[in-house]
Short mmCIF file of C-alpha atoms and ligand atoms in Angstrom, two decimals:
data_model
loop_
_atom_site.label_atom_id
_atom_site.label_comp_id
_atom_site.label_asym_id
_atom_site.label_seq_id
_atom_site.Cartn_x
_atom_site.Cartn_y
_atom_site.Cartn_z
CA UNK U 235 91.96 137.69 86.27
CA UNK U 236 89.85 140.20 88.04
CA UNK U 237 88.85 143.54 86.96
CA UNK U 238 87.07 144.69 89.55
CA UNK U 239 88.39 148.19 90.99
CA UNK U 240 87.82 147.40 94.90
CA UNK U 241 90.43 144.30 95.07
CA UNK U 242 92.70 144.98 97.11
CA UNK U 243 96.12 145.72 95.59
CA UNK U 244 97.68 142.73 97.16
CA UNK U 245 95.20 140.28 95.74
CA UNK U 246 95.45 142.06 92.05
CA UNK U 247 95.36 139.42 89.30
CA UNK U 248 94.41 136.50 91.09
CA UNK U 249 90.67 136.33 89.96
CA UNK U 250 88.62 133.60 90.07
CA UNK U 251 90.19 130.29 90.98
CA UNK U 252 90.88 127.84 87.87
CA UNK U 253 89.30 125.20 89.81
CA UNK U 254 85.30 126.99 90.34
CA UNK U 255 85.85 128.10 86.51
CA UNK U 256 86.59 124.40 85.27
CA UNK U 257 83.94 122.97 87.56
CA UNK U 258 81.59 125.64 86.64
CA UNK U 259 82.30 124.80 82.78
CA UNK U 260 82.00 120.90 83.72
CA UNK U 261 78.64 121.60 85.25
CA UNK U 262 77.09 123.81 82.02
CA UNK U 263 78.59 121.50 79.42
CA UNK U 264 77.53 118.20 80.94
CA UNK U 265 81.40 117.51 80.47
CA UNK U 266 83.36 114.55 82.20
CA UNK U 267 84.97 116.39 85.06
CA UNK U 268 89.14 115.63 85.28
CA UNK U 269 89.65 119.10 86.34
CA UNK U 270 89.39 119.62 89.92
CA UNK U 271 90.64 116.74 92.19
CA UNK U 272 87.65 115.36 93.92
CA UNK U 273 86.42 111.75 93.72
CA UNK U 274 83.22 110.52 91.87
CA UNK U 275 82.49 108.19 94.99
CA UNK U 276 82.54 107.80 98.35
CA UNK U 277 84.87 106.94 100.73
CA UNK U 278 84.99 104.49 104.01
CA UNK U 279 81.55 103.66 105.23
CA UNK U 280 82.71 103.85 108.92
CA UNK U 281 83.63 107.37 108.14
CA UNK U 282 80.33 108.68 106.51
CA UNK U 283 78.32 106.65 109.30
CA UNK U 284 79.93 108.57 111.68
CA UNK U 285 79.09 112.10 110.26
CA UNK U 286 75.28 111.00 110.10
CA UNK U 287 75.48 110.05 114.02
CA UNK U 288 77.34 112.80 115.25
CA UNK U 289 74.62 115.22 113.49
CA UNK U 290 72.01 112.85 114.86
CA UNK U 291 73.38 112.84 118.59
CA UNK U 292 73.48 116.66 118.71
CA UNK U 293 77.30 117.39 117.91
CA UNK U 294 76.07 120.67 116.17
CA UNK U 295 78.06 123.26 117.36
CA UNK U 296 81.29 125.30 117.87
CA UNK U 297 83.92 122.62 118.60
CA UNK U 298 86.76 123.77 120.92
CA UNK U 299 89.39 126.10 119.11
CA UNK U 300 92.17 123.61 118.86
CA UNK U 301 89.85 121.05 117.23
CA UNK U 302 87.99 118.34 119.08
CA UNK U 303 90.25 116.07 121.08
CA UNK U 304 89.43 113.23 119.68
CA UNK U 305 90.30 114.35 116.34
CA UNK U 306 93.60 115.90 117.91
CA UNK U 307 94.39 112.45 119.48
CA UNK U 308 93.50 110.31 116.68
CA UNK U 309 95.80 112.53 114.58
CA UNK U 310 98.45 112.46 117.29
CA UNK U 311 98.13 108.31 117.00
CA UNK U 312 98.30 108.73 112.95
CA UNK U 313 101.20 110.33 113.11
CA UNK U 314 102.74 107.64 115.15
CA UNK U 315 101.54 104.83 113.54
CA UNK U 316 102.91 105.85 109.96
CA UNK U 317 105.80 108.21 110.56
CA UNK U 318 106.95 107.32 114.07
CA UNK U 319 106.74 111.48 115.06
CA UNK U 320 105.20 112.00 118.26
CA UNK U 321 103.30 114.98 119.07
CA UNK U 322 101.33 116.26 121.39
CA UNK U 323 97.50 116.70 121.19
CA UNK U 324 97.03 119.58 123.49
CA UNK U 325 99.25 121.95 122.37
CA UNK U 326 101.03 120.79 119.09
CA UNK U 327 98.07 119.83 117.12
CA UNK U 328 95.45 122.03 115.33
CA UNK U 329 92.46 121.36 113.26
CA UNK U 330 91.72 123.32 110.45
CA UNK U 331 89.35 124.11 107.80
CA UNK U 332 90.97 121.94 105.03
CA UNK U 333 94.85 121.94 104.59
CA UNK U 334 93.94 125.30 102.94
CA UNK U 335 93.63 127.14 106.21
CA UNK U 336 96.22 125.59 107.59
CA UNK U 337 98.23 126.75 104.87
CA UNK U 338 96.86 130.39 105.65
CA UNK U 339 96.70 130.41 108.85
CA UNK U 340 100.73 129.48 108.99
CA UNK U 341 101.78 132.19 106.68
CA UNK U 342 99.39 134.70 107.85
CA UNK U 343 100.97 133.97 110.94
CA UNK U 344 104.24 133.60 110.54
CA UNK U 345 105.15 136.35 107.41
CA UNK U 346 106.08 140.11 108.10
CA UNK U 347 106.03 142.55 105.66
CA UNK U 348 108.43 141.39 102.90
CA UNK U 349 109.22 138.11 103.87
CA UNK U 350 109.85 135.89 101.36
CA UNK U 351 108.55 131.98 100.90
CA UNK U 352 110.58 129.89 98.96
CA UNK U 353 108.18 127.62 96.73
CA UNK U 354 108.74 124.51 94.30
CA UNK U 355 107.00 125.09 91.14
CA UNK U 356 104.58 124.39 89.73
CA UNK U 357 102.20 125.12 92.86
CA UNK U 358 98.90 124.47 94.54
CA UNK U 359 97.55 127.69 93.43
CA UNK U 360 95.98 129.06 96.87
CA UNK U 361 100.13 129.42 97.83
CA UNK U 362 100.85 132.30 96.23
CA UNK U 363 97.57 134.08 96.55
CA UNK U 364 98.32 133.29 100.50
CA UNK U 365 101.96 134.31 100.25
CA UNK U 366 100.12 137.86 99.10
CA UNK U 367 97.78 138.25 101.37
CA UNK U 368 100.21 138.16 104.67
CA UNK U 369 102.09 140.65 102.53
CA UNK U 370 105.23 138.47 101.68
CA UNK U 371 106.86 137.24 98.56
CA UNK U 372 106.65 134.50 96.75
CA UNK U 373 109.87 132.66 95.69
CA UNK U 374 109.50 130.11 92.93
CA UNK U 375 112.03 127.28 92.53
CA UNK U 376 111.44 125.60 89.28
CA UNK U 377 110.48 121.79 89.21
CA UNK U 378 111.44 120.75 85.56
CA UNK U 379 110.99 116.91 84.06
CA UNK U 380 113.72 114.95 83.98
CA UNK U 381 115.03 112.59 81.20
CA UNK U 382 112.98 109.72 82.86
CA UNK U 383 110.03 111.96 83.29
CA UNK U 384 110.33 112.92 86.96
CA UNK U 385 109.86 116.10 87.78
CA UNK U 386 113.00 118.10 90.24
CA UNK U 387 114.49 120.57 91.22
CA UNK U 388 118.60 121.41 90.81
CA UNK U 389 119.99 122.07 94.12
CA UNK U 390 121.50 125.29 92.65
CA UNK U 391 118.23 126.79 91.80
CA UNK U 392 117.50 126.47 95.62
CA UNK U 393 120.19 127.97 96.92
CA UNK U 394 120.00 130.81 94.28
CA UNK U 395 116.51 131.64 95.86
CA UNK U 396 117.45 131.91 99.34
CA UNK U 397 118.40 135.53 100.86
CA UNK U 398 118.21 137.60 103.91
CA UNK U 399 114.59 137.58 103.69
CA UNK U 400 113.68 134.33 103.19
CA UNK U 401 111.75 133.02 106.21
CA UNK U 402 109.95 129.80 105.34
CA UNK U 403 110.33 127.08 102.50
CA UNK U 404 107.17 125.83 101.40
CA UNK U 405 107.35 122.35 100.01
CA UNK U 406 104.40 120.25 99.01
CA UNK U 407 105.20 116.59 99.08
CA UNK U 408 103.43 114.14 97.15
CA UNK U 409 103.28 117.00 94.80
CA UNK U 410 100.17 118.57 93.02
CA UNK U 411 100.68 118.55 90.01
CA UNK U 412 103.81 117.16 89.10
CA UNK U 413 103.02 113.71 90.98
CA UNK U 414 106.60 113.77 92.37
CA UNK U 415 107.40 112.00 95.65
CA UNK U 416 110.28 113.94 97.14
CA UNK U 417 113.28 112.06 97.95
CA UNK U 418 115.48 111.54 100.97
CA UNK U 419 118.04 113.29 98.75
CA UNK U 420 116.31 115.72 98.02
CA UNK U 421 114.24 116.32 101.29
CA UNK U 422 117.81 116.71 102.56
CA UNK U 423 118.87 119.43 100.74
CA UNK U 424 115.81 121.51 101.90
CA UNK U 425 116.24 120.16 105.57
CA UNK U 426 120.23 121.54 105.63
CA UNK U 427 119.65 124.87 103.81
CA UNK U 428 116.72 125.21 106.19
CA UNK U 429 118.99 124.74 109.17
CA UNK U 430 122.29 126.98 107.37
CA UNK U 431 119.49 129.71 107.40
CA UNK U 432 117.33 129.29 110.12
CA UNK U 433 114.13 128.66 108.35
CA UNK U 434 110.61 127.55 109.05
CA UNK U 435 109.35 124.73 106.75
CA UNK U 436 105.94 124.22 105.89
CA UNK U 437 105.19 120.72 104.11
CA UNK U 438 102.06 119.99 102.78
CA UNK U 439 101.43 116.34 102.92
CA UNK U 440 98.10 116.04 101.90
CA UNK U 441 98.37 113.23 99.49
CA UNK U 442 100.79 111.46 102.24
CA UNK U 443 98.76 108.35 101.65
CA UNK U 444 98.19 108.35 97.44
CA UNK U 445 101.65 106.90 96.10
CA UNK U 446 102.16 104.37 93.91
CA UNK U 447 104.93 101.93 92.64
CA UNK U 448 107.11 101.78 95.84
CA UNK U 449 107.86 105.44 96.20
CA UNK U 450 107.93 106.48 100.16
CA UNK U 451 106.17 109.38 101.02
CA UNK U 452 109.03 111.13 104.21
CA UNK U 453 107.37 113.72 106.22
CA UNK U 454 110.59 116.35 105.86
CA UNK U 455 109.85 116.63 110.22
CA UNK U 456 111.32 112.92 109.90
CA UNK U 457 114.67 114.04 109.06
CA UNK U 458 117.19 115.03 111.68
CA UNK U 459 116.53 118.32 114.08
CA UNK U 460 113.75 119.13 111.46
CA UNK U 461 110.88 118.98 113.67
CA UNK U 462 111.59 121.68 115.66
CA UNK U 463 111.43 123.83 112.69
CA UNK U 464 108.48 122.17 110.30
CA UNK U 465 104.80 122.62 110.27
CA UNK U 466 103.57 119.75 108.70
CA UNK U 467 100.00 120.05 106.91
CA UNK U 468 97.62 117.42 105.85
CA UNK U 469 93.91 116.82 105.40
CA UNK U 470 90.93 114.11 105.54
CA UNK U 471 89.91 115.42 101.89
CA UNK U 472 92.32 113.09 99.82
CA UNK U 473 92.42 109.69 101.83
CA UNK U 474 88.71 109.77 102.80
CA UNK U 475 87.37 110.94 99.72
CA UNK U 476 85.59 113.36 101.85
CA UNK U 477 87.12 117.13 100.16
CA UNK U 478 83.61 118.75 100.57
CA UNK U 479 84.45 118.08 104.46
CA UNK U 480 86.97 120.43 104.84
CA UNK U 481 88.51 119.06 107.85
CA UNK U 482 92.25 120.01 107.72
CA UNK U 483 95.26 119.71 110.57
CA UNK U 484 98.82 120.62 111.27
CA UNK U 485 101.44 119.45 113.44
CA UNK U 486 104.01 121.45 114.72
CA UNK U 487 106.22 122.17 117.81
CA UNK U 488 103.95 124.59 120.42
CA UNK U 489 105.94 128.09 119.40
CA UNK U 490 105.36 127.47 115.30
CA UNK U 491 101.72 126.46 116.20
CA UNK U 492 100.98 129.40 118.55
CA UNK U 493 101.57 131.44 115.16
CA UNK U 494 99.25 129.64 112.93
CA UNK U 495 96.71 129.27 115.47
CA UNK U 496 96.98 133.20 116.32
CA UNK U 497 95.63 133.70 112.59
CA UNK U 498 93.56 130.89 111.77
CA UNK U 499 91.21 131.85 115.22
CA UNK U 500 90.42 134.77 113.33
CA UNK U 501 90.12 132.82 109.91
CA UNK U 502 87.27 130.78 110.46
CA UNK U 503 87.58 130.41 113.90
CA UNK U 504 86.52 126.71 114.05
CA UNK U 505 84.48 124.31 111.25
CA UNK U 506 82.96 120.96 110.80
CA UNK U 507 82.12 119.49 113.99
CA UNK U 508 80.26 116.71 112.92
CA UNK U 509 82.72 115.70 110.63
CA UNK U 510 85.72 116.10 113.05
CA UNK U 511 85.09 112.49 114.97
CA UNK U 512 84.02 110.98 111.53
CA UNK U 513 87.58 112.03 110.46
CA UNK U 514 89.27 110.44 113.53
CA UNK U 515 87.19 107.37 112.53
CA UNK U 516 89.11 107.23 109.24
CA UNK U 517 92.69 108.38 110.83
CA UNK U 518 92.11 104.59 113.11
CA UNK U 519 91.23 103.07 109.94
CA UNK U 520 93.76 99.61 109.50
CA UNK U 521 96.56 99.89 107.48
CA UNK U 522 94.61 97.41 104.69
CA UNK U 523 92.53 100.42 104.02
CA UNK U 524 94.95 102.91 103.48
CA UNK U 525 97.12 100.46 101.23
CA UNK U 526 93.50 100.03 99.55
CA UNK U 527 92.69 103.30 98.87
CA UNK U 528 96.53 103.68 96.82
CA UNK U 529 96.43 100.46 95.63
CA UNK U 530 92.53 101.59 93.86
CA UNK U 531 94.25 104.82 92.84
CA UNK U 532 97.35 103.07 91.13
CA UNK U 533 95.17 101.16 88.89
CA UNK U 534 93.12 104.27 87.90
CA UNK U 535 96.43 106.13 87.08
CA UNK U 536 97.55 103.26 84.74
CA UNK U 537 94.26 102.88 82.73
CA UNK U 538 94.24 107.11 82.61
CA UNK U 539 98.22 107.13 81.69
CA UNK U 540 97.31 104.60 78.85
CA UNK U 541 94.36 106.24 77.57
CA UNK U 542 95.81 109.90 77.65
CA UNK U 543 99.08 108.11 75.65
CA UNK U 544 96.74 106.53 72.99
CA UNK U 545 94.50 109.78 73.00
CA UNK U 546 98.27 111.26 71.53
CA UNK U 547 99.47 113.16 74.83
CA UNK U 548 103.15 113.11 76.21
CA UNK U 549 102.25 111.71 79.76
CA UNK U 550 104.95 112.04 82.87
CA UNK U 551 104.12 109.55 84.79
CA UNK U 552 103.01 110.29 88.54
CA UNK U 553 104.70 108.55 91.66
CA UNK U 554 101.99 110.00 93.64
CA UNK U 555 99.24 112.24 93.90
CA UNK U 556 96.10 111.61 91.59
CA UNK U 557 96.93 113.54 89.11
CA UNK U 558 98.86 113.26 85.50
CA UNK U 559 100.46 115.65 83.71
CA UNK U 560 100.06 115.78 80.00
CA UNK U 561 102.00 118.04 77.39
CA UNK U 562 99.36 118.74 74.78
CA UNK U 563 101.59 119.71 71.98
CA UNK U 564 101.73 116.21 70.24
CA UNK U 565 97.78 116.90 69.64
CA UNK U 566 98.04 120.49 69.19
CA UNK U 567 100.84 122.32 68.01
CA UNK U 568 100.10 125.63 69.24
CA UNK U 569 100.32 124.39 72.93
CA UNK U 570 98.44 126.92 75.16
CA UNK U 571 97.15 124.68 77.77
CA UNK U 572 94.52 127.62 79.11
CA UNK U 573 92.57 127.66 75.47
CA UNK U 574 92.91 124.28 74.67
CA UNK U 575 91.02 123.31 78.53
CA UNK U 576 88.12 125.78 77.24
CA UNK U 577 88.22 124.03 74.44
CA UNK U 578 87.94 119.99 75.05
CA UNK U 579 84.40 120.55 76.93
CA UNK U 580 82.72 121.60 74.08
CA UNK U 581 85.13 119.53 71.38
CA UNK U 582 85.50 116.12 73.11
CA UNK U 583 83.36 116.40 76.55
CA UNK U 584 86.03 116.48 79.04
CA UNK U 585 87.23 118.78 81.49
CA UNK U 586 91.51 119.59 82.37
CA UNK U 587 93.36 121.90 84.12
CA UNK U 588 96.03 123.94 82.26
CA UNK U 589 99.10 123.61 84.23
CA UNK U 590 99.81 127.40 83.36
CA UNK U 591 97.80 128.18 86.24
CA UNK U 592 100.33 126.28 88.85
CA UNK U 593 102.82 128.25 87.74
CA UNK U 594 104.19 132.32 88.49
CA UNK U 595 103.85 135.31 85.77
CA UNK U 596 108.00 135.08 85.44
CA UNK U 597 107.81 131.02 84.93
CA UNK U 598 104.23 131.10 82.96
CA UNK U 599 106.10 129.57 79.72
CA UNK U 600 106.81 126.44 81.73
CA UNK U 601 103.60 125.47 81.69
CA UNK U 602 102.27 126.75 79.01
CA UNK U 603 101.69 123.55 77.06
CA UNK U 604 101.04 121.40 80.08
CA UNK U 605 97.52 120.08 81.31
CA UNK U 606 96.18 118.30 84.29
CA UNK U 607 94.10 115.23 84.16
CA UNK U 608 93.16 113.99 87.73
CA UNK U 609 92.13 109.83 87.80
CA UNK U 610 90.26 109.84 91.29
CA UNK U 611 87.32 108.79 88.92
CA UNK U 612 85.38 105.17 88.80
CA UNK U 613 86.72 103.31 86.37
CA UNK U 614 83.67 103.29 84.24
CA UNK U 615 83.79 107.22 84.18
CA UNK U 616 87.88 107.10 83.23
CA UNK U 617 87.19 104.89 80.50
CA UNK U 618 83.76 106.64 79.05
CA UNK U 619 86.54 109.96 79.35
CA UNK U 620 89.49 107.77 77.23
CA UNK U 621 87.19 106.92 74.63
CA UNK U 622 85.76 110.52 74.67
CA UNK U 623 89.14 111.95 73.54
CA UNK U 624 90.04 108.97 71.52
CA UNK U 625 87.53 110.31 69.35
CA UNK U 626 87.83 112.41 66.55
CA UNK U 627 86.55 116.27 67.73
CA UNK U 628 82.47 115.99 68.27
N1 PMP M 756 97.41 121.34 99.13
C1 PMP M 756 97.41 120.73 97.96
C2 PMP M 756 98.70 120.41 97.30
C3 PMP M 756 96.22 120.41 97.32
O1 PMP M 756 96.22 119.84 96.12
C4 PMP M 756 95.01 120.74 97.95
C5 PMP M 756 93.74 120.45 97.23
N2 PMP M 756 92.80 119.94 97.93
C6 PMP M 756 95.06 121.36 99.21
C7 PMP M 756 96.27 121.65 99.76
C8 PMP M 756 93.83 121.76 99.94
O2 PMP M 756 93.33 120.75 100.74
P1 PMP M 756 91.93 120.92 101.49
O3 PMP M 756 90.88 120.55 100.51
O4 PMP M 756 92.03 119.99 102.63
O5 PMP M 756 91.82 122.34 101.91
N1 LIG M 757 93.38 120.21 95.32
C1 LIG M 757 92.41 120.04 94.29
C2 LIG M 757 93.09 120.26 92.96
O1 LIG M 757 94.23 120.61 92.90
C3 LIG M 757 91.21 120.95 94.42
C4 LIG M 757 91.54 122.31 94.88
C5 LIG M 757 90.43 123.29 94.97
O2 LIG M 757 89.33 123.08 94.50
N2 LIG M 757 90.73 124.40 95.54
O3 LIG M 757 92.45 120.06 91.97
#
């Protein structure tokens, strides 16, 4: 929470991210970091290789506004390759910095004054702080577990949340941090209130590639007539274990991208142009590399899942995503996630993210009792972190 008297009224309460004050804690405690979703190794040689060159060979400054085009075309071919949607690299393709600024730039562009954005719950925590800042309002559905564990939504809750105002539904599919994989069923249900209202959707795919178990990750512009209406967000980060890149994209239809590209010029302008060809280096990668990099991930999330169970956490499993949920009353009866994750640093050497975080002031309770472990770890580190909170408190 800041207290600082010169925020601006719109950005009131947000504070410091949970993500810099976890990693900062990580960092002074010499804790195991599960907080913050980053990997603890590097991703496809080819990729990094191509970074070093570019900065080598001189590709040091501004890259064109739209992105470089051969990041724009390799994303153009990505697209094809895995989701048969076909776009156009000139004027329907933008690179970003990160899938954050695509996420900005989109609703700094498209929002007015009181427009509201329909949002699944629990949420990537820069949505809401965005949703504020183009001076619109945040809509939370609720995403609640399931008997089997799966986190949804009830089709009622949806259609309870959209009025007048509503302008965009903002869906994040693999979700963070719920590790739901959205359904055709379900996808549907967004896609036809989307066209009963005439909304824009924004999905953020950035874990398009992480999911596990047979689950199929659908891009919602897949479904019928809903490209014309979707922006579809994704980023290097996740599948290239490259997050410190920040090299971002979306994909939209020229009118919809005019409107994120209107803000996001005045964002950062433009980022990363070494690491924009190193990214269309990974987007060419073979499909054995991408079924690699889940197949890694999978494994990861069952030794974590295990460990976490035998630790004496409730677990909900993830489909996708690299992150598990965990509700922490089993081990501590008071359940508030936020004091127990400033706790286990300095108790049992490990660092979570309280769920609470993900979720809005009206909804807080939700999540009060959840935490966030992510598993993009080496194994060695995952298990050294199981046998951490095996352990009696330290
Ligand atoms: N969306 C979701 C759901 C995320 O978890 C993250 C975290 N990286 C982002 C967007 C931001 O991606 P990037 O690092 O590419 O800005
Ligand atoms: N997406 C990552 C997470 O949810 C990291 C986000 C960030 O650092 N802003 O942990």
């Amino acid at each position: 929470m800041s207290g600082s008297p010169h925020v601006a009224d719109a950005l009131k309460g947000f504070g410091t991210t949970i993500f810099a004050e976890m990693s900062a804690l990580a960092a002074s405690t010499g804790a195991i970091n599960l907080g913050q979703g980053f990997p603890n190794y590097d991703g496809p040689q080819e990729v990094l290789e191509r970074a070093v060159e570019e900065i080598r060979s001189g590709n040091n400054q501004y890259p064109p506004g739209l992105g470089m085009p051969v990041l724009r075309e390799a994303i153009t071919r990505h697209q094809r390759r895995f989701w048969n949607l076909t776009y156009d690299a000139d004027v329907e393709v933008l690179v970003t910095a990160g899938a954050t600024e695509a996420l900005a730039g989109a609703l700094l562009g498209l929002l007015n004054d009181g427009d509201e954005v329909v949002m699944f719950e629990p949420m990537y925590d820069s949505y809401m702080a965005c949703v504020a800042m183009a001076r619109g309002r945040a809509v939370p559905v609720l995403l609640r577990p399931q008997a089997d564990g799966r986190y949804a939504f009830d089709e009622a809750d949806l259609r309870a949340a959209i009025s007048p105002r509503t302008r965009v539904i903002l869906l994040n599919t693999p979700h963070n941090p719920t590790g739901t994989v959205f359904t055709r069923n379900e996808l549907e249900c967004v896609a036809s209130l989307a066209h009963e209202h005439d909304l824009v959707v924004i999905s953020d795919e950035v874990y398009e590639h992480l999911v596990f178990d047979g689950a199929s990750h659908i891009p919602i512009a897949t479904l019928e007539e809903m490209r014309e209406r979707t922006i579809t967000i994704s980023s290097g980060g996740k599948t290239f274990n490259t997050t410190g890149w920040k090299i971002g994209w979306a994909c939209a239809p020229a009118p919809l991208l005019d409107a994120v590209r209107t803000a996001k010029q005045f964002l950062t302008y433009v980022n990363g142009a070494p690491f924009q060809p190193a990214i269309a280096a990974g987007l060419d990668l073979p499909d054995a590399c991408y079924n690699n990099v889940a197949d890694d991930l999978r494994r990861k999330r069952d030794l974590l899942l295990e460990g976490l169970r035998h630790a004496g956490f409730t677990t909900y499993k993830p489909e996708g995503t690299y992150f598990i949920t965990t509700d922490i009353r089993p081990l501590d009866p008071h359940g508030d996630g936020v004091s127990f994750c400033r706790q286990l640093p300095h108790t049992h050497g490990v660092v979570a993210i309280p769920n609470g975080v993900f979720y809005s002031a009206e909804h807080a309770n939700e999540g009060r009792h959840l935490v966030r472990f992510a598993f993009c770890k080496t194994e060695e580190l995952l298990n050294e972190a199981v046998e951490r909170l095996c352990a009696g408190a330290r």
